[in-house]
Coordinates of N, CA and C and ligand atoms in Angstrom, one line a residue:
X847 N 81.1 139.5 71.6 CA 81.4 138.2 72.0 C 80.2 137.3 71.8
X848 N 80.6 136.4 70.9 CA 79.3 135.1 70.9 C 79.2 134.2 72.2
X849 N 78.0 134.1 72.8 CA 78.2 133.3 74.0 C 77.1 132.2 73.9
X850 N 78.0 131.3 74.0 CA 76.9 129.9 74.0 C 77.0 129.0 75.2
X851 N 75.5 129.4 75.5 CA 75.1 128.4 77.1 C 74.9 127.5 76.6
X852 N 75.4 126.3 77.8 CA 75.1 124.6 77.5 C 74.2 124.5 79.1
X853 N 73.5 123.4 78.6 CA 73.1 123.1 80.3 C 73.9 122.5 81.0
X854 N 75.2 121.4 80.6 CA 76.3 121.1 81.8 C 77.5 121.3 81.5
X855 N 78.4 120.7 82.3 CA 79.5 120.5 81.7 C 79.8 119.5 80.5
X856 N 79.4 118.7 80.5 CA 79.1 118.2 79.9 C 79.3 118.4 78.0
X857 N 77.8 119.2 78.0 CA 77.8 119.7 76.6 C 78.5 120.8 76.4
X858 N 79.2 121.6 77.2 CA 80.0 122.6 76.9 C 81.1 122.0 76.4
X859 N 81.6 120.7 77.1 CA 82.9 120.1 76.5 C 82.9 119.8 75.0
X860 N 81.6 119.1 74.8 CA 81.4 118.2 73.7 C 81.6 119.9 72.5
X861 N 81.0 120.7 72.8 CA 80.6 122.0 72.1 C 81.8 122.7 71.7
X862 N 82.9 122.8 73.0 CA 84.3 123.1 72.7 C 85.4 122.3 71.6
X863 N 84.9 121.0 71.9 CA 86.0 120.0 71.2 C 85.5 120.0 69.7
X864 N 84.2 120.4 69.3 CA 83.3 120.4 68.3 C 84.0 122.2 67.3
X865 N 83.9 123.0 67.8 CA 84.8 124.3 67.7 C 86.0 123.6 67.4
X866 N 87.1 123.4 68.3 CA 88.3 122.8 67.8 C 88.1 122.5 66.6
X867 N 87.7 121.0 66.9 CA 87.8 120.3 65.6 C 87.1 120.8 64.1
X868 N 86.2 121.8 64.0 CA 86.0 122.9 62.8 C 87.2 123.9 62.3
X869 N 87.5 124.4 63.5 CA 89.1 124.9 63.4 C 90.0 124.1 62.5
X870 N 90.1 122.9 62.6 CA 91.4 122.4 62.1 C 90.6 121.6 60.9
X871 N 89.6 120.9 60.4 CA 89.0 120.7 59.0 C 88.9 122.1 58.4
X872 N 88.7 123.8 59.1 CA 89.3 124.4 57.9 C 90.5 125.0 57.5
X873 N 91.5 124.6 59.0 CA 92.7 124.9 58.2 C 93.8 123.7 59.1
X874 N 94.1 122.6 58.6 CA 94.6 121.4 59.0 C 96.3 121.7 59.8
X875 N 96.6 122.4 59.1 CA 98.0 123.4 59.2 C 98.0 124.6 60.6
X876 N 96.6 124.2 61.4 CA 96.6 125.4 62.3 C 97.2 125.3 64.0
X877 N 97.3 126.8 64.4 CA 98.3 127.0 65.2 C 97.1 127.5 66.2
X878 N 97.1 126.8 67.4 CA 96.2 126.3 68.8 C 97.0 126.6 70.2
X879 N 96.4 127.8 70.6 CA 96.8 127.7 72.5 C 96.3 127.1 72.9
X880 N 96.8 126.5 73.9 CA 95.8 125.6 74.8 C 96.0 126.0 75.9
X881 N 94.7 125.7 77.0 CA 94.7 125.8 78.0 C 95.0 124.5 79.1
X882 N 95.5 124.8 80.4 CA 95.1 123.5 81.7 C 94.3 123.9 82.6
X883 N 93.9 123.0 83.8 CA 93.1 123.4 84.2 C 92.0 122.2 84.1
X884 N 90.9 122.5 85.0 CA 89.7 121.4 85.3 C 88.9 121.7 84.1
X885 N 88.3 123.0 83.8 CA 87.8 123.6 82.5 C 87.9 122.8 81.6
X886 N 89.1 122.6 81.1 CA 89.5 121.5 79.7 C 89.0 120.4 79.5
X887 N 89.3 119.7 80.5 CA 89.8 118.5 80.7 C 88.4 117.5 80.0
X888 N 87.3 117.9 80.0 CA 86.2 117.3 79.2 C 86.4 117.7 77.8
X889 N 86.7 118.8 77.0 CA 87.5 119.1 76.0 C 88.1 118.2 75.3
X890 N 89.3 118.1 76.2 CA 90.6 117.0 75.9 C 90.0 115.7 75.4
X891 N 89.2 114.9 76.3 CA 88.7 114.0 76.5 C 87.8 113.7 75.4
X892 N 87.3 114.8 74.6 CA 86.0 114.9 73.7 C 87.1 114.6 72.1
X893 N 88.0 115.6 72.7 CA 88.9 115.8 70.9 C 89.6 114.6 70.8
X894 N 90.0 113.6 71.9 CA 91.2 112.7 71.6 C 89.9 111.4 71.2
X895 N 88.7 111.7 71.4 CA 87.5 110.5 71.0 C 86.9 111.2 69.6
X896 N 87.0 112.1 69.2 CA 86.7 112.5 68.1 C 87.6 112.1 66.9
X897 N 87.0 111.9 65.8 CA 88.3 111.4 64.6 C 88.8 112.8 63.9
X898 N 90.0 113.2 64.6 CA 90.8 114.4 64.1 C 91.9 114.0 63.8
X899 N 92.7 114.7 62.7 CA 93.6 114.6 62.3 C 94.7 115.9 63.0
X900 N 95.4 115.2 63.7 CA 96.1 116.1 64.1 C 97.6 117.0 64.1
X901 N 98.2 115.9 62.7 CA 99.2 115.7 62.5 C 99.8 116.8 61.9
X902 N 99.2 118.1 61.2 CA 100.0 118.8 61.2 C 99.5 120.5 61.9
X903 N 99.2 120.0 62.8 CA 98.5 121.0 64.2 C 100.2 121.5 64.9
X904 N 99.8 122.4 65.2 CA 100.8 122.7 66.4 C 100.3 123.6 67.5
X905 N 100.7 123.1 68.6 CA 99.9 123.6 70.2 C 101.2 124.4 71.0
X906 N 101.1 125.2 71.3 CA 101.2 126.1 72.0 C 100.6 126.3 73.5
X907 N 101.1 126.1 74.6 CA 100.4 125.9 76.0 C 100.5 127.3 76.5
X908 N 99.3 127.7 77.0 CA 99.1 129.1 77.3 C 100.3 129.7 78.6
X909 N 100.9 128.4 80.1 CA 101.6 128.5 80.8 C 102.0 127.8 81.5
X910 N 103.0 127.5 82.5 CA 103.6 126.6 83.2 C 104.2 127.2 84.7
X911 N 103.9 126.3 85.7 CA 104.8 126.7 87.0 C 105.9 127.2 86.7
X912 N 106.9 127.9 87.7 CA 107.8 127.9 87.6 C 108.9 128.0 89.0
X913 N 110.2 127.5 89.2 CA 110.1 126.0 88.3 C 109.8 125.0 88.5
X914 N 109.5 123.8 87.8 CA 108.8 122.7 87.8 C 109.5 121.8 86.8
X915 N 109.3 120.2 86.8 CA 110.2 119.7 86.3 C 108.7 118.9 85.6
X916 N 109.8 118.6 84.2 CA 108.3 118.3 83.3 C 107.5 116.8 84.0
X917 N 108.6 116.2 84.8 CA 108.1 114.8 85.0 C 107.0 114.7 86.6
X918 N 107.0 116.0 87.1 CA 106.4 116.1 88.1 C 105.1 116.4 88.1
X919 N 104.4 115.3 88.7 CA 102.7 114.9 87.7 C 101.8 116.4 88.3
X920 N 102.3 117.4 88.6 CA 101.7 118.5 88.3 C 102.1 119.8 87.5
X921 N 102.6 119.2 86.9 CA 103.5 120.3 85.9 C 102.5 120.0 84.8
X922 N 102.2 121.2 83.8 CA 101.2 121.4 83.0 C 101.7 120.2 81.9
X923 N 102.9 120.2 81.6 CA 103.9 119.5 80.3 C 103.2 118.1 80.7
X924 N 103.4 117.9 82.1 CA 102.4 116.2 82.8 C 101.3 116.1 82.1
X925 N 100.3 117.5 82.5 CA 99.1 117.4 82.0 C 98.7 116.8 80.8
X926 N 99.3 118.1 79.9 CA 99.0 118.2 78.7 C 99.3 116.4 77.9
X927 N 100.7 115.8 78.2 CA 100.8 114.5 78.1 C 99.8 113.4 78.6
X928 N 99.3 113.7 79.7 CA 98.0 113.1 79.9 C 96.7 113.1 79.0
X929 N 96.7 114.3 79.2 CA 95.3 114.7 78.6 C 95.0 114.8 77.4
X930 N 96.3 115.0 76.6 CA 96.2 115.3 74.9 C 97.1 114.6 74.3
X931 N 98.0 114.9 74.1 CA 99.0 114.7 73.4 C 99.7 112.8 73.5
X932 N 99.2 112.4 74.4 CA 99.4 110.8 74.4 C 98.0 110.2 73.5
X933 N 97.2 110.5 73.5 CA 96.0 110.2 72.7 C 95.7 110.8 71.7
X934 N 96.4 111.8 70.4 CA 96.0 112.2 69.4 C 97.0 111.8 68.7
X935 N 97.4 112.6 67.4 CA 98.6 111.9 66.8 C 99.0 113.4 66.4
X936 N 98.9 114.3 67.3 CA 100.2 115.5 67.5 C 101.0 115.3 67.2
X937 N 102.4 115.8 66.7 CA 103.6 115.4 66.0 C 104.5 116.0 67.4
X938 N 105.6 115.0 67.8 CA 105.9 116.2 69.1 C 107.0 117.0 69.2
X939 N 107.4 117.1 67.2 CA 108.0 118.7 67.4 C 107.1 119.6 66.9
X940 N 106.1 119.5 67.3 CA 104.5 120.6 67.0 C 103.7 120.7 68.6
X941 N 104.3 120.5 69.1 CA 104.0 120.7 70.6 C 105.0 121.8 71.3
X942 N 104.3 122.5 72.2 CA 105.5 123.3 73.0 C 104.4 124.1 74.3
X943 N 105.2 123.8 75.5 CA 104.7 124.4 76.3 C 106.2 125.4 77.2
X944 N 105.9 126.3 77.4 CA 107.3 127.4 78.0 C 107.6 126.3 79.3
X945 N 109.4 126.3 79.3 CA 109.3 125.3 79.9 C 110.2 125.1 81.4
X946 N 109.5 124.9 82.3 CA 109.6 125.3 84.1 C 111.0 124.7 84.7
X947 N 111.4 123.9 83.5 CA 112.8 123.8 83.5 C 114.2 124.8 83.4
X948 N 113.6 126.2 82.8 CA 115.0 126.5 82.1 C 115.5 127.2 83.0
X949 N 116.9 127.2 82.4 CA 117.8 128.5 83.6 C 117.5 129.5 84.1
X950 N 117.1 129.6 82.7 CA 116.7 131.8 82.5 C 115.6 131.8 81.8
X951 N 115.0 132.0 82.9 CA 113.5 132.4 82.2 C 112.7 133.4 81.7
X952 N 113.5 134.1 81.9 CA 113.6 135.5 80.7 C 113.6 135.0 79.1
X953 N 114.9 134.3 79.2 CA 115.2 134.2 77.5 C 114.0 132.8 77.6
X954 N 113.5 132.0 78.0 CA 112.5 131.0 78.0 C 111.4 131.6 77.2
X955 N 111.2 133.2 78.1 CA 109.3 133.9 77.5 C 110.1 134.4 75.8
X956 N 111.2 135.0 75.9 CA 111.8 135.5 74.8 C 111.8 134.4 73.9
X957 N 112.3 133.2 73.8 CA 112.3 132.7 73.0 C 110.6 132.0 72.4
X958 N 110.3 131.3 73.5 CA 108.5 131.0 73.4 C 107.6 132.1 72.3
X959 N 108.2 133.4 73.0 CA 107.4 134.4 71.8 C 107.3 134.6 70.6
X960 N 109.0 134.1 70.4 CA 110.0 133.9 69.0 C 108.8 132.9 68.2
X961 N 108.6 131.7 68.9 CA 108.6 130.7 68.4 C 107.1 130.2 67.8
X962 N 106.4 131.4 68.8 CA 104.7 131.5 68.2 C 104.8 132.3 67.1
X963 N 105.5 133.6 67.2 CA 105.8 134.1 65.6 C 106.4 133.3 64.4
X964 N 107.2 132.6 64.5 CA 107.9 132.1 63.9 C 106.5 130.5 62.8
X965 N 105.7 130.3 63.9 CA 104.9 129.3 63.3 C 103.9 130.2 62.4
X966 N 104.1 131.5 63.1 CA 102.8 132.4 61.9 C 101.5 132.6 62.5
X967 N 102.0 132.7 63.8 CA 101.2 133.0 65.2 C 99.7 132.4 65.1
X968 N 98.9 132.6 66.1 CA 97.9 132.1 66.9 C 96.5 131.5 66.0
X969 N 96.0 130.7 65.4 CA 95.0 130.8 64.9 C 93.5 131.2 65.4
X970 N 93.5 129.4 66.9 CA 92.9 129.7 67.6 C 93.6 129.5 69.2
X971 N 93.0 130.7 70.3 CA 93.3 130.1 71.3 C 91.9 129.8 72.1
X972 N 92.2 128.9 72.8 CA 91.6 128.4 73.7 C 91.7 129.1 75.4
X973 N 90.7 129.2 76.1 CA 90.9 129.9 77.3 C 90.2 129.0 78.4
X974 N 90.7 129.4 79.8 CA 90.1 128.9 80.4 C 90.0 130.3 81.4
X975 N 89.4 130.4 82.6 CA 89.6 131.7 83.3 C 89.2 131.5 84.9
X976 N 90.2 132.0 85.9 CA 90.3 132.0 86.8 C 89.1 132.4 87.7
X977 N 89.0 132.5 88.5 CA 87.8 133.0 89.7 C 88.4 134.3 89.9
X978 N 89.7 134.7 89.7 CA 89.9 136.2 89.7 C 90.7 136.8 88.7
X979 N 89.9 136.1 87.6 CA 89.8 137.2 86.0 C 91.2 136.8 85.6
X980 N 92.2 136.1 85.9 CA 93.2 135.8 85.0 C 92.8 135.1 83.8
X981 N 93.6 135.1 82.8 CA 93.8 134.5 81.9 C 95.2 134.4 81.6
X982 N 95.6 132.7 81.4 CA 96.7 131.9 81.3 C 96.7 132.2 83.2
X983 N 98.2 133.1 83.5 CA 98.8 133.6 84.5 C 98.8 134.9 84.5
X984 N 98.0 135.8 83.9 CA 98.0 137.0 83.7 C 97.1 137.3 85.1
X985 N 97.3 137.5 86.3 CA 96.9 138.3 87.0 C 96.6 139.6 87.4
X986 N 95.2 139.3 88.4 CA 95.1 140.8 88.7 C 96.1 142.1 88.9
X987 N 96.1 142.8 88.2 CA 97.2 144.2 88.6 C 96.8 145.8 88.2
X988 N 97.6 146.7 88.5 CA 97.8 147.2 88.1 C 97.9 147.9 86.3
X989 N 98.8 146.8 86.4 CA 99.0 147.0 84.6 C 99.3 145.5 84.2
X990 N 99.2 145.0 83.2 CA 99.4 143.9 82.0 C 100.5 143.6 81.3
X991 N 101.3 142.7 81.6 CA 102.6 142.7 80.7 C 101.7 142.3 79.5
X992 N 102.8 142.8 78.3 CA 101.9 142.1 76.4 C 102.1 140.4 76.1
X993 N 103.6 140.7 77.1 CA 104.0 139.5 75.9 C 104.9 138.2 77.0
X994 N 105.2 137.1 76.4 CA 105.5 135.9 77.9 C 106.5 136.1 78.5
X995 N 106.4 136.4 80.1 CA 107.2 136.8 81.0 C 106.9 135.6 82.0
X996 N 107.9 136.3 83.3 CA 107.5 135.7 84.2 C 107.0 135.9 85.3
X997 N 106.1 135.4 86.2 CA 105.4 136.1 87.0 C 104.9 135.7 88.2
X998 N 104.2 136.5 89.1 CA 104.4 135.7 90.8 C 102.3 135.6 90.6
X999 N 102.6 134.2 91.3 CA 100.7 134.0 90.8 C 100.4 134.5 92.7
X1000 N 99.2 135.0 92.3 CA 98.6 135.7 93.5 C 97.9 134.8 94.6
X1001 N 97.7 135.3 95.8 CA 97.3 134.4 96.6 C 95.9 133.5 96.5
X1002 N 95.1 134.1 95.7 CA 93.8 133.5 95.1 C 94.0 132.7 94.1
X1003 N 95.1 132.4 93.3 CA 95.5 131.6 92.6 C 96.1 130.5 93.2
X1004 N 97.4 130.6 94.2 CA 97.9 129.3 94.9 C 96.7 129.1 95.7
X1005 N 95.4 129.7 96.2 CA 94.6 128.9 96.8 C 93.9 128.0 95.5
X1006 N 93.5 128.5 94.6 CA 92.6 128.0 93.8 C 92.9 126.8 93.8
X1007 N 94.3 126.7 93.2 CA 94.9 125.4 92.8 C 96.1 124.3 93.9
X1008 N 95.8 125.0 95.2 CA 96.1 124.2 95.8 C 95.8 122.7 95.8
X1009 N 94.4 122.8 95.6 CA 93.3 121.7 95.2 C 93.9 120.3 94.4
X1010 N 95.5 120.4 93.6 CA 95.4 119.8 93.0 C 97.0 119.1 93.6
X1011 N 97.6 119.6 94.8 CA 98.3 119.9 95.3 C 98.2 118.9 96.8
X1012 N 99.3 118.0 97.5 CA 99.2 117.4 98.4 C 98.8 118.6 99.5
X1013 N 99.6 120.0 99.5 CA 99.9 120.9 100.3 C 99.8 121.8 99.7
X1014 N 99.5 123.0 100.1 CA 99.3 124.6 99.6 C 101.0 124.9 99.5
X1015 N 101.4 124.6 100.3 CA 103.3 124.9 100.4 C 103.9 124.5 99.1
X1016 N 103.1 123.5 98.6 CA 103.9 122.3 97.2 C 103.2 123.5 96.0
X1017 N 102.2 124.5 96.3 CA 102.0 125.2 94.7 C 103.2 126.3 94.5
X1018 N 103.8 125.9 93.2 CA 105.0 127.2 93.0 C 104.3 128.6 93.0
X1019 N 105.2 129.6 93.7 CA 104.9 130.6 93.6 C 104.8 131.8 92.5
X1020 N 105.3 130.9 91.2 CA 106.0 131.6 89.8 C 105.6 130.9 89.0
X1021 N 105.6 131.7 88.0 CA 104.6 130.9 86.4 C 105.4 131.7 85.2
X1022 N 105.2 130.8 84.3 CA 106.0 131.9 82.6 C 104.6 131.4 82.4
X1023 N 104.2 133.1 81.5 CA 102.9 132.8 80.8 C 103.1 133.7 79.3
X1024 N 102.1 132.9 78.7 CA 101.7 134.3 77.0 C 101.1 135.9 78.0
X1025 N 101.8 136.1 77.3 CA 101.2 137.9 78.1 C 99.7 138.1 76.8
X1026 N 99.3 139.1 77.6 CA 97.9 139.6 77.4 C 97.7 140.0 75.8
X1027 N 99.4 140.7 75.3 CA 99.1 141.0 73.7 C 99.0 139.2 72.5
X1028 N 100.2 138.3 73.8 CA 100.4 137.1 72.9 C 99.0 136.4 72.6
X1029 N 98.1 136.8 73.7 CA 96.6 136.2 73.7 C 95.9 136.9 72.7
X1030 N 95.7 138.4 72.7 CA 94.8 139.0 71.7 C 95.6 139.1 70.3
X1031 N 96.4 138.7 70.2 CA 97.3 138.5 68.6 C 95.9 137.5 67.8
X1032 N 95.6 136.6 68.7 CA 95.2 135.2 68.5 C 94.0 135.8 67.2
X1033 N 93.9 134.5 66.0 CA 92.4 135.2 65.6 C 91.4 135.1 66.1
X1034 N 91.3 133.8 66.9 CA 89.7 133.8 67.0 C 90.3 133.3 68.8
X1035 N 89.4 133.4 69.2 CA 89.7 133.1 71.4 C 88.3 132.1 71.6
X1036 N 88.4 131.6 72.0 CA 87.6 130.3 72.6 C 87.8 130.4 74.3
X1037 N 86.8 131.0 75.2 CA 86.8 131.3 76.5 C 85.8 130.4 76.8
X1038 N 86.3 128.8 77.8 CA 85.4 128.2 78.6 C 84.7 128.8 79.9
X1039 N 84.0 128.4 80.8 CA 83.7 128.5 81.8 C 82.5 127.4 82.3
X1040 N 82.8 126.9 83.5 CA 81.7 125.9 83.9 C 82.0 126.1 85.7
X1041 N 80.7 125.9 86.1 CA 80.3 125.7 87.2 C 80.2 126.8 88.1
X1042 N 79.5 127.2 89.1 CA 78.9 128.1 89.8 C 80.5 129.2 90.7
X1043 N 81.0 128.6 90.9 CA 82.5 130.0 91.0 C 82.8 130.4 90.4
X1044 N 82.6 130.3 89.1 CA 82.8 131.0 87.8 C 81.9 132.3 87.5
X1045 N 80.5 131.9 87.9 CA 79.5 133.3 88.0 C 80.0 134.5 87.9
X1046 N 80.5 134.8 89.2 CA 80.8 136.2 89.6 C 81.5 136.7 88.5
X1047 N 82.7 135.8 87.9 CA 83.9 136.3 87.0 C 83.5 136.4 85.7
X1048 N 82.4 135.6 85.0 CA 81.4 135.8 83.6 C 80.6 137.1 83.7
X1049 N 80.2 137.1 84.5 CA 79.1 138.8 85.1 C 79.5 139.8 85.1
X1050 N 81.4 139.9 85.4 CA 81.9 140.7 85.4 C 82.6 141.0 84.2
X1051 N 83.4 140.3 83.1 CA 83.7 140.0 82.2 C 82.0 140.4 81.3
X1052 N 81.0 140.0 81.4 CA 80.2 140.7 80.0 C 79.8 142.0 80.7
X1053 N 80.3 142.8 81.8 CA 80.2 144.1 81.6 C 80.9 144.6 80.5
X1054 N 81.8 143.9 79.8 CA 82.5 145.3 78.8 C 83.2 146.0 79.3
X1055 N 83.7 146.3 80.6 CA 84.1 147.2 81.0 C 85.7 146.4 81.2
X1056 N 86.7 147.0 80.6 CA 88.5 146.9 80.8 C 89.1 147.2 81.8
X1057 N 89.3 146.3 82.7 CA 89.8 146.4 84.6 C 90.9 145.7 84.3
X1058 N 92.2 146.0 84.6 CA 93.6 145.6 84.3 C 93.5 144.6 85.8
X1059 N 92.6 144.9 86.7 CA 92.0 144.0 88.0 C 91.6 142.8 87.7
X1060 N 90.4 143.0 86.8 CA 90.0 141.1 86.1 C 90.8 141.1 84.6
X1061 N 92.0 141.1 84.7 CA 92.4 140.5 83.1 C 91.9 139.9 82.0
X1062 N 90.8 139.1 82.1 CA 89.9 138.6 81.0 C 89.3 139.6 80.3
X1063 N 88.6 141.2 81.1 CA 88.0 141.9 80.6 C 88.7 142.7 79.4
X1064 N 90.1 142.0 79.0 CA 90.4 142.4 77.8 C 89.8 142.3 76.4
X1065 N 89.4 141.0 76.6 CA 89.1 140.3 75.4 C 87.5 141.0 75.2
X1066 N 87.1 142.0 75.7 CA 85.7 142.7 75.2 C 86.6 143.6 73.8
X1067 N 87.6 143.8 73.7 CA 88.4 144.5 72.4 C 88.8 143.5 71.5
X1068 N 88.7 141.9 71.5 CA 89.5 141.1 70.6 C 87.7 141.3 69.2
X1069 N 88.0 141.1 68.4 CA 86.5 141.1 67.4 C 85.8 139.6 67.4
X1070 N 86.7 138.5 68.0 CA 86.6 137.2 67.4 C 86.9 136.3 69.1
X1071 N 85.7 136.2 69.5 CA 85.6 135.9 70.6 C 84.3 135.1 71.0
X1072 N 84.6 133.8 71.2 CA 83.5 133.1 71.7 C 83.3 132.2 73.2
X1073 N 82.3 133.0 74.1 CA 82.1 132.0 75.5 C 81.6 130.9 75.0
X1074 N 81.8 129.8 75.5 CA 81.2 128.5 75.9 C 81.2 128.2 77.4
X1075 N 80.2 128.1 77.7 CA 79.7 128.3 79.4 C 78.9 127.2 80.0
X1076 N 78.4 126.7 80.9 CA 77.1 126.1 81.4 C 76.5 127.1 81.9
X1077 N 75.3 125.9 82.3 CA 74.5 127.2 82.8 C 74.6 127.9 84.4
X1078 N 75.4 127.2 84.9 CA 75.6 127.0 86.4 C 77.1 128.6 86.3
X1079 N 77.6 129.1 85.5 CA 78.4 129.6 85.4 C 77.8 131.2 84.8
X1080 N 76.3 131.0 84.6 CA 76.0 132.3 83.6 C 74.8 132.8 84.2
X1081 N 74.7 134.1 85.0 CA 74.0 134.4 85.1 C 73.2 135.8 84.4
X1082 N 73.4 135.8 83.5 CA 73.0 136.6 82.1 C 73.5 137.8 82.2
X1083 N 72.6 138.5 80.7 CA 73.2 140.0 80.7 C 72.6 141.1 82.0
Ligands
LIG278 P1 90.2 125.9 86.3 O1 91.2 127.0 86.1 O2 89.8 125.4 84.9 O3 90.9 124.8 87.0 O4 89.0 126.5 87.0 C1 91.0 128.0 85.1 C2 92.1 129.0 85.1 O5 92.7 129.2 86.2 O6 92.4 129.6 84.1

């Protein structure tokens, strides 16, 4: 794992959007998970002020409540329209996030998985990572689904993100997410982290050691893996 400290958030963002945007000058045609979340959000903000061409990009959203209606300003599909996709010149049948609408959300991950193959799967993904080692919705467990299902987010999760939430009661209790193989398919993974409750979960993730407990600690097996961190988030090897 390449790991590159920034001193804030700040330059971690600038440093992320800077990655992206190399990503797509060398292959203009490339296929991008994205993450939501607070992590990003200086990212977003960096790439849509950067002069990128984004037009024949296609994004892929790592996950979504479930269910949730796209127009409900916390539904990721909200986000991502905020944060991205109203400010670049994304094409928006090259956009797709699994979606908190469907009937059956079975055939939802089924098809979502279809449809990342179908583009000729993952170039780069982008990560962001929970205070208890999720990645996307992939929660602590026993064992790891591979590929996008659906799933009940744990109580350290509806707390996390209560935060963004009038009421803890308003966070859904369900998420469709890329499973853990749709993430390490990816070629290259781009894992943020910023700010001091992030520590514990960076310290534990560069042990190397594979805890199906902190889910992130998968990606010590991807070959093509880069942290981008502050310093407030890294407390070394
Ligand atoms: P955060 O969430 O960026 O809001 O801390 C990260 C995550 O849950 O993956």
């Amino acid at each position: 794992m390449r790991i590159i400290i920034c001193e804030n958030y700040e330059e971690m963002s600038e440093k992320a959007a800077e990655f992206v945007k190399s990503q797509i000058m060398l292959k203009p045609a490339s296929v991008i998970g994205l993450p939501t979340g607070s992590t990003p959000i200086g990212m977003y903000d960096k790439l849509s002020d950067l002069d990128i061409d984004f037009s024949e990009v296609t994004t892929f959203n790592l996950d979504e409540y479930y269910p949730i209606k796209k127009d409900n300003n916390q539904s990721y599909y909200y986000f991502m329209n905020k944060n991205l996709y109203s400010r670049v010149n994304l094409k928006k049948e090259n956009v797709f996030i699994p979606s908190g609408e469907a009937d059956d959300a079975q055939k939802e991950c089924e098809n979502y998985e279809k449809l990342i193959k179908e583009r000729g799967g993952l170039d780069l993904q982008v990560l962001g990572i929970g205070q208890n080692g999720h990645i996307g919705f992939n929660e602590p467990s026993d064992s790891l689904d591979a590929f996008t299902h659906i799933t009940s987010l744990t109580e350290n999760t509806i707390d996390a993100n209560s935060r963004f939430f009038e009421k803890r009661e308003d966070v859904p209790t369900k998420a469709l997410t890329m499973g853990i193989a749709t993430i390490m398919k990816a070629k290259k993974i781009l894992l943020l982290a910023s700010g001091n409750e992030k520590k514990a979960i960076v310290s534990a993730l560069l042990k190397n050691k594979i805890d199906t407990e902190i889910p992130a600690t998968v990606l010590s097996m991807h070959s093509d893996v880069t942290l981008i961190c502050d310093r407030a988030a890294y407390i070394g090897l």
